[in-house]
């Protein structure tokens, strides 16, 4: 028995606390989506659409691999319906902003990272409710699944388009402001999660640990780790270079936990929020810790190989450039022009050294 996460919800039934959390979660989500929009450049998006590898990887990683992984883990650990819905919801979410930051730290492909995050967010409008409907069939006879508000999920996803669009507009008007907003959105992600941890711990008090079974902790640890591995394997199948593999790995394992938290808080009855509310927070904790280990291992062991690859590319470019210059000299050394008289021009042959 995976235990129940439904307990501890009474504290979230308090009207003022519930409204305060809703405002906090809503504002945090808006700032995150605004930052995502500020990071998108339409020119790069157009290039990706002409060669949609990033779009395809986002589709396969976020809406095929991760939902299936969440479903299998819920079955393996025999979670009850409340915990299972929380895990499924997190698994069906699009990519999060954390992956963009981590991609920078592992010398990844930032264009690919941003395009995958943005495209998975847009695809989520249609695919996230579909995945939830498909994978919740196993628990269809339970009350929480019958209450699963797919329409409200779609509405919450749709509401994120406005800040994303505003961010794209800001990127093309004052670019410096866009860069600042990207940084603010990354800090807001950290600050919002810390505040939610504190408020949740305060409201649930000593009952917090009692209502989170060990199986939920195990899934919170294994799910992002397996997501990173699946993403790396997926990029390997597509024969992508190492820096792109690292990017796809992080994009697949990092979920938009703020979106997951917002959906749980804004669309489900307050009495159920107490337990379900905790899984995306735990997932955020462990996905950050594991991504941090990923970065640490890369800095210790993988950075040198990346520098050698980069140096090799530069040497190849220099050699090609030298060859081109030699060819240009050879091609133009057919003779020299001399003038003997005002109206006389004579070509004198010269020998080109080979």
CSV table of C-alpha atoms in Angstrom, one decimal:
chain,number,residue,atom,x,y,z
A,1,UNK,CA,0.0,0.0,0.0
A,2,UNK,CA,1.5,3.3,-1.1
A,3,UNK,CA,-0.3,5.2,1.7
A,4,UNK,CA,-2.4,8.2,1.3
A,5,UNK,CA,-1.5,11.8,0.7
A,6,UNK,CA,-5.0,13.1,1.3
A,7,UNK,CA,-4.4,13.6,5.0
A,8,UNK,CA,-3.3,16.9,6.4
A,9,UNK,CA,-5.7,18.8,4.0
A,10,UNK,CA,-7.7,20.3,6.8
A,11,UNK,CA,-5.1,23.1,7.3
A,12,UNK,CA,-5.5,24.1,3.7
A,13,UNK,CA,-9.2,24.4,4.1
A,14,UNK,CA,-8.6,27.7,6.0
A,15,UNK,CA,-10.0,30.3,3.7
A,16,UNK,CA,-7.4,33.1,4.2
A,17,UNK,CA,-4.5,30.7,4.1
A,18,UNK,CA,-5.9,29.0,0.9
A,19,UNK,CA,-6.4,32.4,-0.8
A,20,UNK,CA,-2.9,33.6,0.2
A,21,UNK,CA,-1.3,30.4,-1.3
A,22,UNK,CA,-3.4,30.8,-4.4
A,23,UNK,CA,-2.2,34.3,-5.0
A,24,UNK,CA,1.5,33.3,-4.3
A,25,UNK,CA,1.3,30.3,-6.6
A,26,UNK,CA,-0.5,32.3,-9.4
A,27,UNK,CA,2.0,35.2,-9.2
A,28,UNK,CA,5.0,32.8,-9.2
A,29,UNK,CA,3.6,31.0,-12.3
A,30,UNK,CA,3.1,34.3,-14.1
A,31,UNK,CA,6.6,35.5,-13.5
A,32,UNK,CA,8.0,32.1,-14.6
A,33,UNK,CA,6.1,32.2,-17.8
A,34,UNK,CA,7.0,35.8,-18.4
A,35,UNK,CA,10.7,34.9,-18.1
A,36,UNK,CA,10.2,32.0,-20.5
A,37,UNK,CA,8.7,34.3,-23.1
A,38,UNK,CA,11.6,36.8,-22.6
A,39,UNK,CA,14.1,34.0,-23.4
A,40,UNK,CA,12.4,33.1,-26.7
A,41,UNK,CA,13.5,34.6,-30.0
A,42,UNK,CA,11.2,34.2,-33.0
A,43,UNK,CA,14.1,33.8,-35.4
A,44,UNK,CA,15.4,30.8,-33.5
A,45,UNK,CA,11.9,29.4,-33.2
A,46,UNK,CA,11.5,29.7,-37.0
A,47,UNK,CA,14.8,27.8,-37.6
A,48,UNK,CA,13.6,25.0,-35.2
A,49,UNK,CA,10.3,24.8,-37.0
A,50,UNK,CA,12.1,24.3,-40.3
A,51,UNK,CA,14.2,21.5,-38.8
A,52,UNK,CA,12.0,20.5,-35.8
A,53,UNK,CA,14.3,18.2,-33.9
A,54,UNK,CA,13.9,20.2,-30.7
A,55,UNK,CA,10.1,20.1,-31.1
A,56,UNK,CA,10.1,16.4,-31.7
A,57,UNK,CA,12.4,15.7,-28.6
A,58,UNK,CA,10.1,17.9,-26.4
A,59,UNK,CA,7.1,15.9,-27.6
A,60,UNK,CA,8.8,12.5,-27.0
A,61,UNK,CA,10.4,13.4,-23.7
A,62,UNK,CA,7.7,15.4,-22.0
A,63,UNK,CA,4.5,13.7,-23.3
A,64,UNK,CA,5.6,10.2,-24.1
A,65,UNK,CA,8.5,9.2,-21.8
A,66,UNK,CA,7.7,11.2,-18.6
A,67,UNK,CA,3.9,10.4,-18.4
A,68,UNK,CA,4.6,6.7,-19.0
A,69,UNK,CA,7.3,6.8,-16.4
A,70,UNK,CA,5.0,8.4,-13.8
A,71,UNK,CA,2.3,5.9,-14.5
A,72,UNK,CA,4.6,2.9,-14.1
A,73,UNK,CA,6.1,4.2,-10.9
A,74,UNK,CA,2.6,4.8,-9.5
A,75,UNK,CA,1.7,1.2,-10.3
A,76,UNK,CA,5.0,-0.3,-9.1
A,77,UNK,CA,4.7,1.5,-5.7
A,78,UNK,CA,1.0,0.8,-5.5
A,79,UNK,CA,0.0,4.4,-4.8
A,80,UNK,CA,-3.5,5.2,-3.8
A,81,UNK,CA,-5.6,7.4,-6.1
A,82,UNK,CA,-4.7,10.7,-4.5
A,83,UNK,CA,-0.9,10.2,-4.6
A,84,UNK,CA,-1.2,8.6,-8.1
A,85,UNK,CA,-2.9,11.7,-9.5
A,86,UNK,CA,-0.3,14.0,-8.0
A,87,UNK,CA,2.5,11.9,-9.6
A,88,UNK,CA,0.7,11.7,-12.9
A,89,UNK,CA,0.1,15.4,-13.0
A,90,UNK,CA,3.8,16.1,-12.3
A,91,UNK,CA,4.8,13.6,-15.0
A,92,UNK,CA,2.5,15.2,-17.6
A,93,UNK,CA,3.8,18.8,-17.0
A,94,UNK,CA,6.0,20.5,-19.6
A,95,UNK,CA,9.6,21.4,-19.1
A,96,UNK,CA,10.6,24.0,-16.5
A,97,UNK,CA,13.0,26.9,-16.3
A,98,UNK,CA,15.4,25.1,-14.1
A,99,UNK,CA,16.7,23.2,-17.2
A,100,UNK,CA,17.7,26.4,-18.9
A,101,UNK,CA,19.9,27.4,-16.0
A,102,UNK,CA,21.4,24.0,-15.7
A,103,UNK,CA,22.1,23.8,-19.4
A,104,UNK,CA,24.3,26.9,-19.1
A,105,UNK,CA,26.3,25.3,-16.3
A,106,UNK,CA,27.0,22.1,-18.4
A,107,UNK,CA,27.9,24.0,-21.6
A,108,UNK,CA,24.7,22.8,-23.3
A,109,UNK,CA,22.9,24.1,-26.3
A,110,UNK,CA,20.9,27.1,-25.0
A,111,UNK,CA,18.9,27.6,-28.1
A,112,UNK,CA,17.8,23.9,-28.0
A,113,UNK,CA,17.0,24.2,-24.3
A,114,UNK,CA,14.8,27.3,-24.6
A,115,UNK,CA,13.0,25.9,-27.7
A,116,UNK,CA,12.3,22.6,-26.0
A,117,UNK,CA,10.9,24.4,-22.9
A,118,UNK,CA,8.8,26.8,-24.9
A,119,UNK,CA,7.4,24.2,-27.3
A,120,UNK,CA,6.6,21.7,-24.6
A,121,UNK,CA,4.7,24.5,-22.8
A,122,UNK,CA,2.6,25.1,-25.9
A,123,UNK,CA,2.1,21.4,-26.6
A,124,UNK,CA,0.9,21.0,-23.0
A,125,UNK,CA,-2.3,22.9,-23.9
A,126,UNK,CA,-3.5,19.9,-25.8
A,127,UNK,CA,-1.3,17.0,-24.7
A,128,UNK,CA,-1.3,17.4,-20.9
A,129,UNK,CA,-5.1,16.9,-20.5
A,130,UNK,CA,-4.9,14.0,-23.0
A,131,UNK,CA,-2.1,12.3,-21.1
A,132,UNK,CA,-4.0,12.8,-17.8
A,133,UNK,CA,-7.1,11.3,-19.2
A,134,UNK,CA,-5.3,8.3,-20.7
A,135,UNK,CA,-3.2,7.4,-17.7
A,136,UNK,CA,-5.9,8.1,-15.0
A,137,UNK,CA,-8.1,5.3,-16.4
A,138,UNK,CA,-6.6,2.8,-14.0
A,139,UNK,CA,-8.1,4.8,-11.1
A,140,UNK,CA,-11.3,5.9,-12.9
A,141,UNK,CA,-13.6,4.5,-10.3
A,142,UNK,CA,-12.1,6.6,-7.5
A,143,UNK,CA,-13.6,9.9,-6.4
A,144,UNK,CA,-10.5,12.0,-7.0
A,145,UNK,CA,-10.2,10.9,-10.6
A,146,UNK,CA,-13.8,11.5,-11.2
A,147,UNK,CA,-13.2,15.0,-9.9
A,148,UNK,CA,-10.2,15.4,-12.1
A,149,UNK,CA,-10.9,18.9,-13.7
A,150,UNK,CA,-9.5,18.5,-17.2
A,151,UNK,CA,-11.2,21.6,-18.3
A,152,UNK,CA,-9.7,23.6,-15.5
A,153,UNK,CA,-6.3,22.2,-16.3
A,154,UNK,CA,-6.7,23.4,-19.9
A,155,UNK,CA,-7.9,26.8,-18.6
A,156,UNK,CA,-4.8,27.1,-16.3
A,157,UNK,CA,-2.5,26.2,-19.2
A,158,UNK,CA,-4.2,28.6,-21.5
A,159,UNK,CA,-3.8,31.5,-19.0
A,160,UNK,CA,0.0,31.0,-19.2
A,161,UNK,CA,0.0,32.1,-22.9
A,162,UNK,CA,-0.6,35.8,-22.0
A,163,UNK,CA,2.6,36.2,-19.9
A,164,UNK,CA,4.6,34.2,-22.5
A,165,UNK,CA,3.3,36.4,-25.3
A,166,UNK,CA,4.1,39.5,-23.3
A,167,UNK,CA,7.6,38.2,-22.7
A,168,UNK,CA,8.2,37.6,-26.4
A,169,UNK,CA,7.1,41.2,-27.1
A,170,UNK,CA,9.4,42.6,-24.4
A,171,UNK,CA,12.3,40.6,-26.0
A,172,UNK,CA,11.8,42.7,-29.2
A,173,UNK,CA,11.2,46.0,-27.6
A,174,UNK,CA,13.7,46.6,-24.8
A,175,UNK,CA,16.1,43.5,-24.9
A,176,UNK,CA,17.9,44.6,-21.7
A,177,UNK,CA,14.6,44.5,-19.8
A,178,UNK,CA,14.0,41.0,-21.2
A,179,UNK,CA,17.4,39.8,-19.9
A,180,UNK,CA,16.6,41.2,-16.5
A,181,UNK,CA,13.2,39.5,-16.4
A,182,UNK,CA,14.8,36.1,-17.3
A,183,UNK,CA,17.1,36.4,-14.3
A,184,UNK,CA,14.2,37.5,-12.1
A,185,UNK,CA,12.0,34.6,-13.2
A,186,UNK,CA,14.8,32.1,-12.2
A,187,UNK,CA,15.1,33.7,-8.8
A,188,UNK,CA,11.4,33.8,-8.4
A,189,UNK,CA,11.3,30.0,-9.0
A,190,UNK,CA,13.7,29.5,-6.1
A,191,UNK,CA,12.0,32.0,-3.7
A,192,UNK,CA,8.5,30.7,-4.4
A,193,UNK,CA,9.5,27.1,-3.7
A,194,UNK,CA,11.2,28.0,-0.5
A,195,UNK,CA,8.2,30.0,0.7
A,196,UNK,CA,5.8,27.2,-0.2
A,197,UNK,CA,8.0,24.7,1.7
A,198,UNK,CA,7.9,26.9,4.8
A,199,UNK,CA,4.2,27.7,4.6
A,200,UNK,CA,3.3,24.0,4.0
A,201,UNK,CA,5.5,22.8,6.8
A,202,UNK,CA,4.1,25.4,9.2
A,203,UNK,CA,0.4,24.6,8.3
A,204,UNK,CA,0.8,20.8,8.4
A,205,UNK,CA,3.2,20.8,11.4
A,206,UNK,CA,4.2,17.4,12.8
A,207,UNK,CA,1.6,15.7,10.6
A,208,UNK,CA,3.6,16.5,7.5
A,209,UNK,CA,6.0,13.5,7.6
A,210,UNK,CA,3.2,11.2,8.8
A,211,UNK,CA,1.1,11.9,5.7
A,212,UNK,CA,3.9,11.3,3.2
A,213,UNK,CA,4.7,7.6,2.8
A,214,UNK,CA,8.2,6.4,2.0
A,215,UNK,CA,7.0,5.3,-1.5
A,216,UNK,CA,6.3,8.9,-2.4
A,217,UNK,CA,9.8,9.9,-1.3
A,218,UNK,CA,11.2,7.1,-3.4
A,219,UNK,CA,9.2,8.2,-6.5
A,220,UNK,CA,10.3,11.8,-5.9
A,221,UNK,CA,13.9,10.6,-6.0
A,222,UNK,CA,13.7,8.1,-8.8
A,223,UNK,CA,11.5,10.0,-11.3
A,224,UNK,CA,13.8,13.0,-12.1
A,225,UNK,CA,16.8,10.6,-12.1
A,226,UNK,CA,15.1,8.3,-14.6
A,227,UNK,CA,13.9,11.3,-16.6
A,228,UNK,CA,17.5,12.5,-17.0
A,229,UNK,CA,18.6,9.1,-18.2
A,230,UNK,CA,15.7,8.8,-20.6
A,231,UNK,CA,16.5,12.2,-22.1
A,232,UNK,CA,20.1,11.3,-22.6
A,233,UNK,CA,19.2,8.0,-24.2
A,234,UNK,CA,16.7,9.7,-26.5
A,235,UNK,CA,19.3,12.2,-27.7
A,236,UNK,CA,21.7,9.4,-28.2
A,237,UNK,CA,19.2,7.6,-30.5
A,238,UNK,CA,19.0,10.8,-32.5
A,239,UNK,CA,22.8,10.8,-32.8
A,240,UNK,CA,23.1,14.3,-31.3
A,241,UNK,CA,26.5,15.7,-30.1
A,242,UNK,CA,27.4,15.5,-26.4
A,243,UNK,CA,26.5,19.0,-25.5
A,244,UNK,CA,23.0,18.5,-27.0
A,245,UNK,CA,22.6,15.2,-25.2
A,246,UNK,CA,23.3,16.9,-21.9
A,247,UNK,CA,20.7,19.6,-22.8
A,248,UNK,CA,18.0,17.1,-23.7
A,249,UNK,CA,18.7,15.1,-20.6
A,250,UNK,CA,18.1,18.1,-18.4
A,251,UNK,CA,15.0,19.2,-20.4
A,252,UNK,CA,13.4,15.8,-20.0
A,253,UNK,CA,14.0,15.3,-16.2
A,254,UNK,CA,13.2,18.9,-15.2
A,255,UNK,CA,9.4,19.5,-14.9
A,256,UNK,CA,7.5,22.7,-14.5
A,257,UNK,CA,6.7,22.2,-10.8
A,258,UNK,CA,5.2,25.7,-10.4
A,259,UNK,CA,2.6,24.8,-13.1
A,260,UNK,CA,1.9,21.5,-11.3
A,261,UNK,CA,1.5,23.2,-8.0
A,262,UNK,CA,-0.7,25.9,-9.5
A,263,UNK,CA,-3.0,23.3,-11.1
A,264,UNK,CA,-3.3,21.4,-7.8
A,265,UNK,CA,-3.9,24.5,-5.8
A,266,UNK,CA,-6.3,26.2,-8.2
A,267,UNK,CA,-8.4,23.3,-9.6
A,268,UNK,CA,-8.9,20.7,-6.8
A,269,UNK,CA,-11.0,21.0,-3.7
A,270,UNK,CA,-9.1,22.4,-0.7
A,271,UNK,CA,-9.6,19.3,1.5
A,272,UNK,CA,-7.5,17.3,-1.0
A,273,UNK,CA,-4.7,19.9,-1.5
A,274,UNK,CA,-2.9,19.1,1.7
A,275,UNK,CA,-1.4,15.8,0.6
A,276,UNK,CA,-1.3,16.2,-3.2
A,277,UNK,CA,0.3,19.6,-2.8
A,278,UNK,CA,3.5,18.0,-1.4
A,279,UNK,CA,4.6,15.9,-4.3
A,280,UNK,CA,5.6,18.6,-6.8
A,281,UNK,CA,7.5,20.3,-3.9
A,282,UNK,CA,9.4,17.1,-3.2
A,283,UNK,CA,10.0,16.6,-6.9
A,284,UNK,CA,11.4,20.2,-7.2
A,285,UNK,CA,13.8,19.5,-4.3
A,286,UNK,CA,15.2,16.3,-5.7
A,287,UNK,CA,15.2,17.3,-9.4
A,288,UNK,CA,17.3,20.4,-8.3
A,289,UNK,CA,19.6,18.3,-6.1
A,290,UNK,CA,20.2,15.6,-8.8
A,291,UNK,CA,20.7,18.3,-11.5
A,292,UNK,CA,23.2,19.9,-9.2
A,293,UNK,CA,25.1,16.6,-9.0
A,294,UNK,CA,24.9,16.3,-12.7
A,295,UNK,CA,26.6,19.7,-13.0
A,296,UNK,CA,29.2,18.9,-10.4
A,297,UNK,CA,30.2,15.6,-12.1
A,298,UNK,CA,30.5,17.5,-15.4
A,299,UNK,CA,32.6,20.2,-13.9
A,300,UNK,CA,35.0,17.6,-12.4
A,301,UNK,CA,35.2,15.1,-15.2
A,302,UNK,CA,33.6,16.3,-18.4
A,303,UNK,CA,34.7,19.9,-18.8
A,304,UNK,CA,38.2,19.0,-20.2
A,305,UNK,CA,36.8,16.8,-23.0
A,306,UNK,CA,34.4,19.7,-23.9
A,307,UNK,CA,37.3,22.1,-24.1
A,308,UNK,CA,39.3,19.6,-26.3
A,309,UNK,CA,36.4,19.2,-28.6
A,310,UNK,CA,36.0,22.9,-28.9
A,311,UNK,CA,39.7,23.4,-29.5
A,312,UNK,CA,39.7,20.7,-32.2
A,313,UNK,CA,36.9,22.5,-34.0
A,314,UNK,CA,38.9,25.8,-33.8
A,315,UNK,CA,42.0,24.1,-35.2
A,316,UNK,CA,40.0,22.6,-38.1
A,317,UNK,CA,38.7,26.0,-38.9
A,318,UNK,CA,42.2,27.5,-38.8
A,319,UNK,CA,43.6,24.8,-41.1
A,320,UNK,CA,40.7,25.3,-43.5
A,321,UNK,CA,41.3,29.0,-43.5
A,322,UNK,CA,45.0,28.6,-44.2
A,323,UNK,CA,44.4,26.3,-47.1
A,324,UNK,CA,41.9,28.7,-48.5
A,325,UNK,CA,44.4,31.6,-48.3
A,326,UNK,CA,47.1,29.4,-50.0
A,327,UNK,CA,44.7,28.6,-52.8
A,328,UNK,CA,43.9,32.2,-53.2
A,329,UNK,CA,47.6,33.1,-53.5
A,330,UNK,CA,48.2,30.3,-56.0
A,331,UNK,CA,45.2,31.3,-58.1
A,332,UNK,CA,46.3,34.9,-58.4
A,333,UNK,CA,50.0,34.3,-59.0
A,334,UNK,CA,49.7,33.9,-62.8
A,335,UNK,CA,51.9,36.9,-63.6
A,336,UNK,CA,52.8,40.5,-62.7
A,337,UNK,CA,51.8,43.6,-64.5
A,338,UNK,CA,54.6,46.0,-65.6
A,339,UNK,CA,54.4,49.3,-67.5
A,340,UNK,CA,57.2,50.3,-69.8
A,341,UNK,CA,55.5,53.2,-71.6
A,342,UNK,CA,52.5,55.3,-71.0
A,343,UNK,CA,50.4,53.4,-73.4
A,344,UNK,CA,52.0,50.0,-73.1
A,345,UNK,CA,51.1,47.3,-70.6
A,346,UNK,CA,52.9,44.0,-70.6
A,347,UNK,CA,52.3,40.7,-68.7
A,348,UNK,CA,55.5,39.1,-67.5
A,349,UNK,CA,55.1,35.4,-66.5
A,350,UNK,CA,56.2,34.3,-63.1
A,351,UNK,CA,56.6,30.8,-61.7
A,352,UNK,CA,54.4,29.9,-58.8
A,353,UNK,CA,56.0,27.7,-56.2
A,354,UNK,CA,53.9,24.6,-55.4
